[in-house]
Amino acid sequence: MSMGKEFLTIYWREMIRFVRFKGQLFAALVQPALWLLLFGVAMSSNLDSSMIPTIPGVVSVDYLTFMAAGVMAMTALFTCLFGGMGLLFDKNWGIMKEMLASPMRSYHIQLGVGLGGVTKSLIQVGLIMGFGLVLGVEFFSGFSASETLWAVLGILAFVTVFSAGFIFLSAGMAMRVESMESVQAIMMLLTMPLMFSSNALYSTASFPGWLQAISNVNPLTYFVNGIRYFALGSDFTALGTHYQYTEGDILSSFVVLLAFTGLTFVFAWHSFKTAKVT
Amino acid sequence: MKGNIIEVEGLTHSFGDFKAVDDISFTVEEGEIFSFLGPNGAGKSTTINVLTTQLACQKGTAKVCGFDVKKNPHEVKKSIGIVFQDEVLDRDLTVKETLEFHGRIYSMPRDQRLAREKELIDLVELGEKVNERTKNLSGGMKRRLEIARGLMTRPRVLFLDEPTIGLDPQTRLRIWDYIKGVNEEGTTIFLTTHYMDEADRLSDRIEIIDHGKIIASGTADSLKNTLGKDMIYLETKDDERALVIAKGVPEVTQAKRMPKGLELILSSDGSRVMPSVLRSVQDEGIEILSVKMKKPSLDDVFVHYTGREIRDGPAETGLPKPRMGRR
């Protein structure tokens, strides 16, 4: 049996809603830029770059450039973590009943919503990247045109897999819980540790062991590694930490993200299969 | 003669210890308008949810369009249309998009989908609202849109769960017209309602349901005929004795005590029987407190079998049901 195209209908609706809520669309596009602008610039001007040790012969990356990768990652994280929330609305005040009562297999909802979340992430990440370059973020410096293209594709691949992972997670949770409040509580509980135990905003090299252990199971860390590798190269220093990535490191980061996404896919699959809305 | 499009045998459904539906059996003939009439919480929605495969069939069998809801839910889903009790609309999609979305998740081919959209928008007279978002529609328009959506795929049976709940009288009349029109085109209608007049006006056949059990069934007329030609409700100072006396009047075919007063079922014109009933009661020195004579309605049928009136909760206030709608 061939797979139906119904998930494209779900995706179509997701995207209609994305562009139709003008306020939300505006916020989604402007908020990460503001973050980069305010937090990035504020932090950079607090750091005296002459105090930060560098290694002769190794590229030294300024803070704005360093954290731009983190802001891209966090934006994708937030967008997707909250991206499944729409399903809760559908369940309580919308058309979830219609969808579940239809002959469409429920994984189409998951795939459609997932594709929607990934698309939104890609758009946002693309915009931040563009805005960052305008602000003076030094991504792809010294790259040839084809190297830059390769790097952008690499980043997009990481964004796609990471975003899919978190949108499935949030979709699965939305199908399981009853109230808006509980999802919000779970999200809040998740975002902080994910953000602060990762390498998005600072180096994790001097973390105590337990925190480093958390950081090592945090998908955000692997995602940020991927972005930095493609945007900054395999050998650089930032905030006094020497970063060296091999192709193997990045490949395994990618595999970790794939595994994470696989897990959340199964979680969401199961949540949809057992969902009852009557 | 057409065959049965729905066959239910020994259907039972519980939520925890509560038996919402208790061993019911019935059939629906292809082409008819079939109503489930009963008060809120009688088990109507549970039955409809099992028939439309939204709830698992726990016990008994149910076949819709020849497909078993337990063994072949997918085929059942493909052959039916549903209008849910609560409002089930995406507030931010337009009328056209709502139908489009539905047609697409049911995998309708494009040409068929577009043709059907036009046809149905005309049918429910929403032509001027095609590009309006559903949140801007009135309650009646939303209901019409939901009916149109239920018909997108040309289902053989359309399930309507309380189709006019919370709507004003004129809008209800219009919705009834649409339902009749749809039925005349050949779609079987299964509807649940707690409105007597709705069941009376629309249905070919009615099952009255209370506490999860079917308590009476038949056409509206045959149900009312079981209560004779006329009926009298009588309240006296001493109902016990009055009952015995009333039973002695020849035209009184049935007499029984109700929680309040007596119910007398008459075999002939009540305006002629009433004086003799009243006289014989009063002759025995029993004071009469109130008396009411009427033609039997479905309401009386319900009262006759249950001793209660169909009480409508939220609908009576004219307010729509709260939209949270957990079963």
PDB file of C-alpha atoms in Angstrom, chain B residues 91-302:
ATOM      1  CA  ARG B  91     -11.820  29.197  13.842  1.00  0.00           C
ATOM      2  CA  ASP B  92      -9.102  30.568  11.634  1.00  0.00           C
ATOM      3  CA  LEU B  93      -9.839  28.687   8.453  1.00  0.00           C
ATOM      4  CA  THR B  94     -12.348  30.070   5.977  1.00  0.00           C
ATOM      5  CA  VAL B  95     -15.548  28.314   4.983  1.00  0.00           C
ATOM      6  CA  LYS B  96     -13.956  27.119   1.770  1.00  0.00           C
ATOM      7  CA  GLU B  97     -10.778  25.974   3.478  1.00  0.00           C
ATOM      8  CA  THR B  98     -12.812  24.054   6.031  1.00  0.00           C
ATOM      9  CA  LEU B  99     -14.442  21.995   3.300  1.00  0.00           C
ATOM     10  CA  GLU B 100     -11.194  21.765   1.369  1.00  0.00           C
ATOM     11  CA  PHE B 101      -9.355  20.428   4.410  1.00  0.00           C
ATOM     12  CA  HIS B 102     -12.039  17.831   4.994  1.00  0.00           C
ATOM     13  CA  GLY B 103     -12.084  16.658   1.405  1.00  0.00           C
ATOM     14  CA  ARG B 104      -8.324  16.339   1.438  1.00  0.00           C
ATOM     15  CA  ILE B 105      -8.004  14.349   4.631  1.00  0.00           C
ATOM     16  CA  TYR B 106     -10.590  11.982   3.170  1.00  0.00           C
ATOM     17  CA  SER B 107      -8.374  11.696   0.063  1.00  0.00           C
ATOM     18  CA  MET B 108     -11.007  12.974  -2.348  1.00  0.00           C
ATOM     19  CA  PRO B 109      -9.695  13.588  -5.851  1.00  0.00           C
ATOM     20  CA  ARG B 110      -9.298  17.275  -6.654  1.00  0.00           C
ATOM     21  CA  ASP B 111     -12.040  17.632  -9.281  1.00  0.00           C
ATOM     22  CA  GLN B 112     -14.560  15.865  -7.153  1.00  0.00           C
ATOM     23  CA  ARG B 113     -13.562  17.928  -4.140  1.00  0.00           C
ATOM     24  CA  LEU B 114     -13.946  21.272  -5.857  1.00  0.00           C
ATOM     25  CA  ALA B 115     -17.257  20.342  -7.464  1.00  0.00           C
ATOM     26  CA  ARG B 116     -18.616  19.081  -4.194  1.00  0.00           C
ATOM     27  CA  GLU B 117     -17.489  22.193  -2.309  1.00  0.00           C
ATOM     28  CA  LYS B 118     -19.448  24.411  -4.678  1.00  0.00           C
ATOM     29  CA  GLU B 119     -22.479  22.217  -4.547  1.00  0.00           C
ATOM     30  CA  LEU B 120     -22.558  22.109  -0.760  1.00  0.00           C
ATOM     31  CA  ILE B 121     -21.872  25.794  -0.247  1.00  0.00           C
ATOM     32  CA  ASP B 122     -24.938  26.399  -2.407  1.00  0.00           C
ATOM     33  CA  LEU B 123     -26.950  23.814  -0.536  1.00  0.00           C
ATOM     34  CA  VAL B 124     -26.353  25.391   2.864  1.00  0.00           C
ATOM     35  CA  GLU B 125     -26.464  28.897   1.418  1.00  0.00           C
ATOM     36  CA  LEU B 126     -23.073  30.084   2.540  1.00  0.00           C
ATOM     37  CA  GLY B 127     -22.111  31.466  -0.858  1.00  0.00           C
ATOM     38  CA  GLU B 128     -21.464  34.939   0.492  1.00  0.00           C
ATOM     39  CA  LYS B 129     -19.310  33.637   3.295  1.00  0.00           C
ATOM     40  CA  VAL B 130     -16.952  31.415   1.314  1.00  0.00           C
ATOM     41  CA  ASN B 131     -13.874  33.391   2.265  1.00  0.00           C
ATOM     42  CA  GLU B 132     -15.008  34.296   5.744  1.00  0.00           C
ATOM     43  CA  ARG B 133     -13.171  32.725   8.667  1.00  0.00           C
ATOM     44  CA  THR B 134     -15.422  30.427  10.637  1.00  0.00           C
ATOM     45  CA  LYS B 135     -15.047  32.456  13.822  1.00  0.00           C
ATOM     46  CA  ASN B 136     -16.999  35.232  12.137  1.00  0.00           C
ATOM     47  CA  LEU B 137     -20.007  33.034  11.357  1.00  0.00           C
ATOM     48  CA  SER B 138     -23.194  32.940  13.407  1.00  0.00           C
ATOM     49  CA  GLY B 139     -24.087  29.797  15.342  1.00  0.00           C
ATOM     50  CA  GLY B 140     -26.535  28.702  12.657  1.00  0.00           C
ATOM     51  CA  MET B 141     -24.043  29.256   9.849  1.00  0.00           C
ATOM     52  CA  LYS B 142     -21.412  27.244  11.705  1.00  0.00           C
ATOM     53  CA  ARG B 143     -23.874  24.388  12.062  1.00  0.00           C
ATOM     54  CA  ARG B 144     -24.728  24.569   8.369  1.00  0.00           C
ATOM     55  CA  LEU B 145     -21.068  24.525   7.509  1.00  0.00           C
ATOM     56  CA  GLU B 146     -20.563  21.478   9.717  1.00  0.00           C
ATOM     57  CA  ILE B 147     -23.467  19.735   8.007  1.00  0.00           C
ATOM     58  CA  ALA B 148     -21.997  20.598   4.611  1.00  0.00           C
ATOM     59  CA  ARG B 149     -18.656  19.240   5.753  1.00  0.00           C
ATOM     60  CA  GLY B 150     -20.291  16.031   6.937  1.00  0.00           C
ATOM     61  CA  LEU B 151     -21.693  15.605   3.429  1.00  0.00           C
ATOM     62  CA  MET B 152     -18.451  16.325   1.538  1.00  0.00           C
ATOM     63  CA  THR B 153     -17.655  12.706   0.884  1.00  0.00           C
ATOM     64  CA  ARG B 154     -21.227  11.719  -0.046  1.00  0.00           C
ATOM     65  CA  PRO B 155     -21.535   9.433   2.949  1.00  0.00           C
ATOM     66  CA  ARG B 156     -24.223   6.781   2.975  1.00  0.00           C
ATOM     67  CA  VAL B 157     -25.097   7.676   6.564  1.00  0.00           C
ATOM     68  CA  LEU B 158     -24.853  11.082   8.162  1.00  0.00           C
ATOM     69  CA  PHE B 159     -24.610  11.070  11.943  1.00  0.00           C
ATOM     70  CA  LEU B 160     -25.896  14.194  13.640  1.00  0.00           C
ATOM     71  CA  ASP B 161     -25.323  14.509  17.369  1.00  0.00           C
ATOM     72  CA  GLU B 162     -27.778  17.075  18.748  1.00  0.00           C
ATOM     73  CA  PRO B 163     -27.784  19.095  15.540  1.00  0.00           C
ATOM     74  CA  THR B 164     -29.758  22.100  16.782  1.00  0.00           C
ATOM     75  CA  ILE B 165     -28.511  22.381  20.337  1.00  0.00           C
ATOM     76  CA  GLY B 166     -28.318  26.003  21.416  1.00  0.00           C
ATOM     77  CA  LEU B 167     -29.783  27.432  18.199  1.00  0.00           C
ATOM     78  CA  ASP B 168     -32.672  29.873  17.937  1.00  0.00           C
ATOM     79  CA  PRO B 169     -36.082  28.655  16.676  1.00  0.00           C
ATOM     80  CA  GLN B 170     -35.842  30.045  13.117  1.00  0.00           C
ATOM     81  CA  THR B 171     -32.375  28.605  12.674  1.00  0.00           C
ATOM     82  CA  ARG B 172     -33.594  25.237  13.930  1.00  0.00           C
ATOM     83  CA  LEU B 173     -36.355  25.223  11.320  1.00  0.00           C
ATOM     84  CA  ARG B 174     -33.815  25.906   8.594  1.00  0.00           C
ATOM     85  CA  ILE B 175     -31.466  23.206   9.821  1.00  0.00           C
ATOM     86  CA  TRP B 176     -34.396  20.772   9.804  1.00  0.00           C
ATOM     87  CA  ASP B 177     -35.098  21.714   6.210  1.00  0.00           C
ATOM     88  CA  TYR B 178     -31.498  20.958   5.252  1.00  0.00           C
ATOM     89  CA  ILE B 179     -31.590  17.643   7.049  1.00  0.00           C
ATOM     90  CA  LYS B 180     -34.822  16.695   5.274  1.00  0.00           C
ATOM     91  CA  GLY B 181     -33.401  17.811   1.945  1.00  0.00           C
ATOM     92  CA  VAL B 182     -30.260  15.755   2.447  1.00  0.00           C
ATOM     93  CA  ASN B 183     -32.356  12.750   3.370  1.00  0.00           C
ATOM     94  CA  GLU B 184     -34.539  13.145   0.290  1.00  0.00           C
ATOM     95  CA  GLU B 185     -31.408  12.869  -1.806  1.00  0.00           C
ATOM     96  CA  GLY B 186     -30.876   9.439  -0.350  1.00  0.00           C
ATOM     97  CA  THR B 187     -28.601   9.875   2.648  1.00  0.00           C
ATOM     98  CA  THR B 188     -29.632   7.927   5.707  1.00  0.00           C
ATOM     99  CA  ILE B 189     -29.764  10.150   8.778  1.00  0.00           C
ATOM    100  CA  PHE B 190     -28.981   9.002  12.292  1.00  0.00           C
ATOM    101  CA  LEU B 191     -29.651  11.757  14.738  1.00  0.00           C
ATOM    102  CA  THR B 192     -29.680  12.148  18.479  1.00  0.00           C
ATOM    103  CA  THR B 193     -31.712  14.783  20.190  1.00  0.00           C
ATOM    104  CA  HIS B 194     -33.298  15.650  23.460  1.00  0.00           C
ATOM    105  CA  TYR B 195     -35.856  17.855  21.726  1.00  0.00           C
ATOM    106  CA  MET B 196     -39.251  16.177  21.354  1.00  0.00           C
ATOM    107  CA  ASP B 197     -40.326  18.450  18.542  1.00  0.00           C
ATOM    108  CA  GLU B 198     -37.149  17.736  16.633  1.00  0.00           C
ATOM    109  CA  ALA B 199     -37.612  13.992  16.815  1.00  0.00           C
ATOM    110  CA  ASP B 200     -41.308  14.384  16.042  1.00  0.00           C
ATOM    111  CA  ARG B 201     -40.861  16.639  13.012  1.00  0.00           C
ATOM    112  CA  LEU B 202     -37.936  14.899  11.394  1.00  0.00           C
ATOM    113  CA  SER B 203     -37.932  11.230  12.116  1.00  0.00           C
ATOM    114  CA  ASP B 204     -39.271   8.276  10.277  1.00  0.00           C
ATOM    115  CA  ARG B 205     -38.510   6.201  13.306  1.00  0.00           C
ATOM    116  CA  ILE B 206     -37.630   7.003  16.914  1.00  0.00           C
ATOM    117  CA  GLU B 207     -36.014   5.061  19.713  1.00  0.00           C
ATOM    118  CA  ILE B 208     -36.532   6.577  23.117  1.00  0.00           C
ATOM    119  CA  ILE B 209     -33.543   5.972  25.325  1.00  0.00           C
ATOM    120  CA  ASP B 210     -33.076   6.545  29.034  1.00  0.00           C
ATOM    121  CA  HIS B 211     -30.354   5.416  31.419  1.00  0.00           C
ATOM    122  CA  GLY B 212     -28.652   3.535  28.612  1.00  0.00           C
ATOM    123  CA  LYS B 213     -31.683   1.457  27.703  1.00  0.00           C
ATOM    124  CA  ILE B 214     -34.165   1.699  24.876  1.00  0.00           C
ATOM    125  CA  ILE B 215     -37.544   2.127  26.488  1.00  0.00           C
ATOM    126  CA  ALA B 216     -39.788   2.530  23.452  1.00  0.00           C
ATOM    127  CA  SER B 217     -39.501   2.566  19.710  1.00  0.00           C
ATOM    128  CA  GLY B 218     -41.576   3.172  16.635  1.00  0.00           C
ATOM    129  CA  THR B 219     -42.789   6.008  14.455  1.00  0.00           C
ATOM    130  CA  ALA B 220     -43.765   9.220  16.187  1.00  0.00           C
ATOM    131  CA  ASP B 221     -47.417   8.403  15.561  1.00  0.00           C
ATOM    132  CA  SER B 222     -47.285   4.836  16.745  1.00  0.00           C
ATOM    133  CA  LEU B 223     -45.496   5.931  19.913  1.00  0.00           C
ATOM    134  CA  LYS B 224     -48.111   8.532  20.602  1.00  0.00           C
ATOM    135  CA  ASN B 225     -50.910   6.090  19.774  1.00  0.00           C
ATOM    136  CA  THR B 226     -49.801   3.804  22.552  1.00  0.00           C
ATOM    137  CA  LEU B 227     -51.076   6.559  24.821  1.00  0.00           C
ATOM    138  CA  GLY B 228     -54.554   6.405  23.319  1.00  0.00           C
ATOM    139  CA  LYS B 229     -56.572   9.181  21.817  1.00  0.00           C
ATOM    140  CA  ASP B 230     -56.311  11.659  24.661  1.00  0.00           C
ATOM    141  CA  MET B 231     -54.851  11.668  28.088  1.00  0.00           C
ATOM    142  CA  ILE B 232     -55.673  13.291  31.398  1.00  0.00           C
ATOM    143  CA  TYR B 233     -53.321  14.275  34.168  1.00  0.00           C
ATOM    144  CA  LEU B 234     -55.174  14.472  37.427  1.00  0.00           C
ATOM    145  CA  GLU B 235     -54.081  15.529  40.892  1.00  0.00           C
ATOM    146  CA  THR B 236     -56.298  14.895  43.896  1.00  0.00           C
ATOM    147  CA  LYS B 237     -56.172  14.926  47.669  1.00  0.00           C
ATOM    148  CA  ASP B 238     -56.237  11.112  47.638  1.00  0.00           C
ATOM    149  CA  ASP B 239     -54.615   9.690  44.512  1.00  0.00           C
ATOM    150  CA  GLU B 240     -54.728   6.127  45.827  1.00  0.00           C
ATOM    151  CA  ARG B 241     -58.504   5.999  45.908  1.00  0.00           C
ATOM    152  CA  ALA B 242     -58.945   8.207  42.866  1.00  0.00           C
ATOM    153  CA  LEU B 243     -56.907   5.683  40.869  1.00  0.00           C
ATOM    154  CA  VAL B 244     -59.296   2.882  41.687  1.00  0.00           C
ATOM    155  CA  ILE B 245     -62.278   5.026  40.798  1.00  0.00           C
ATOM    156  CA  ALA B 246     -60.783   6.257  37.527  1.00  0.00           C
ATOM    157  CA  LYS B 247     -60.037   2.684  36.474  1.00  0.00           C
ATOM    158  CA  GLY B 248     -63.782   2.043  36.792  1.00  0.00           C
ATOM    159  CA  VAL B 249     -64.610   4.518  34.032  1.00  0.00           C
ATOM    160  CA  PRO B 250     -65.083   2.469  30.840  1.00  0.00           C
ATOM    161  CA  GLU B 251     -63.257   4.831  28.458  1.00  0.00           C
ATOM    162  CA  VAL B 252     -60.146   4.847  30.630  1.00  0.00           C
ATOM    163  CA  THR B 253     -57.969   2.141  29.137  1.00  0.00           C
ATOM    164  CA  GLN B 254     -54.951   2.649  31.376  1.00  0.00           C
ATOM    165  CA  ALA B 255     -54.497   4.473  34.636  1.00  0.00           C
ATOM    166  CA  LYS B 256     -51.366   4.735  36.693  1.00  0.00           C
ATOM    167  CA  ARG B 257     -49.851   6.689  39.517  1.00  0.00           C
ATOM    168  CA  MET B 258     -47.139   9.121  38.658  1.00  0.00           C
ATOM    169  CA  PRO B 259     -44.766  10.763  41.112  1.00  0.00           C
ATOM    170  CA  LYS B 260     -47.271  13.584  41.139  1.00  0.00           C
ATOM    171  CA  GLY B 261     -50.923  12.666  40.489  1.00  0.00           C
ATOM    172  CA  LEU B 262     -52.414  10.219  38.009  1.00  0.00           C
ATOM    173  CA  GLU B 263     -52.047   9.609  34.310  1.00  0.00           C
ATOM    174  CA  LEU B 264     -55.163   8.363  32.533  1.00  0.00           C
ATOM    175  CA  ILE B 265     -55.106   7.080  28.965  1.00  0.00           C
ATOM    176  CA  LEU B 266     -58.414   7.351  27.136  1.00  0.00           C
ATOM    177  CA  SER B 267     -59.820   5.347  24.266  1.00  0.00           C
ATOM    178  CA  SER B 268     -62.118   8.119  23.076  1.00  0.00           C
ATOM    179  CA  ASP B 269     -62.514  11.876  22.868  1.00  0.00           C
ATOM    180  CA  GLY B 270     -61.248  13.306  26.156  1.00  0.00           C
ATOM    181  CA  SER B 271     -63.558  16.309  26.229  1.00  0.00           C
ATOM    182  CA  ARG B 272     -66.467  13.912  26.549  1.00  0.00           C
ATOM    183  CA  VAL B 273     -64.796  11.509  28.986  1.00  0.00           C
ATOM    184  CA  MET B 274     -63.397  14.105  31.366  1.00  0.00           C
ATOM    185  CA  PRO B 275     -66.692  15.204  32.965  1.00  0.00           C
ATOM    186  CA  SER B 276     -67.608  11.643  33.904  1.00  0.00           C
ATOM    187  CA  VAL B 277     -64.128  10.998  35.324  1.00  0.00           C
ATOM    188  CA  LEU B 278     -64.248  14.151  37.423  1.00  0.00           C
ATOM    189  CA  ARG B 279     -67.794  13.478  38.547  1.00  0.00           C
ATOM    190  CA  SER B 280     -67.098   9.959  39.727  1.00  0.00           C
ATOM    191  CA  VAL B 281     -64.020  11.080  41.647  1.00  0.00           C
ATOM    192  CA  GLN B 282     -65.820  13.972  43.278  1.00  0.00           C
ATOM    193  CA  ASP B 283     -68.859  11.827  44.069  1.00  0.00           C
ATOM    194  CA  GLU B 284     -66.592   9.797  46.327  1.00  0.00           C
ATOM    195  CA  GLY B 285     -65.745  12.976  48.189  1.00  0.00           C
ATOM    196  CA  ILE B 286     -62.180  13.275  46.881  1.00  0.00           C
ATOM    197  CA  GLU B 287     -61.086  16.844  46.302  1.00  0.00           C
ATOM    198  CA  ILE B 288     -59.532  17.502  42.887  1.00  0.00           C
ATOM    199  CA  LEU B 289     -56.462  19.750  42.965  1.00  0.00           C
ATOM    200  CA  SER B 290     -55.701  20.062  39.275  1.00  0.00           C
ATOM    201  CA  VAL B 291     -56.658  18.549  35.985  1.00  0.00           C
ATOM    202  CA  LYS B 292     -55.075  18.731  32.542  1.00  0.00           C
ATOM    203  CA  MET B 293     -56.151  17.086  29.337  1.00  0.00           C
ATOM    204  CA  LYS B 294     -54.012  16.806  26.231  1.00  0.00           C
ATOM    205  CA  LYS B 295     -53.261  14.961  23.045  1.00  0.00           C
ATOM    206  CA  PRO B 296     -50.360  12.628  23.706  1.00  0.00           C
ATOM    207  CA  SER B 297     -46.985  14.025  22.627  1.00  0.00           C
ATOM    208  CA  LEU B 298     -43.607  12.344  22.575  1.00  0.00           C
ATOM    209  CA  ASP B 299     -43.016  14.120  25.841  1.00  0.00           C
ATOM    210  CA  ASP B 300     -45.930  12.219  27.332  1.00  0.00           C
ATOM    211  CA  VAL B 301     -44.558   9.016  25.902  1.00  0.00           C
ATOM    212  CA  PHE B 302     -41.327   9.664  27.728  1.00  0.00           C
TER     213      PHE B 302
END
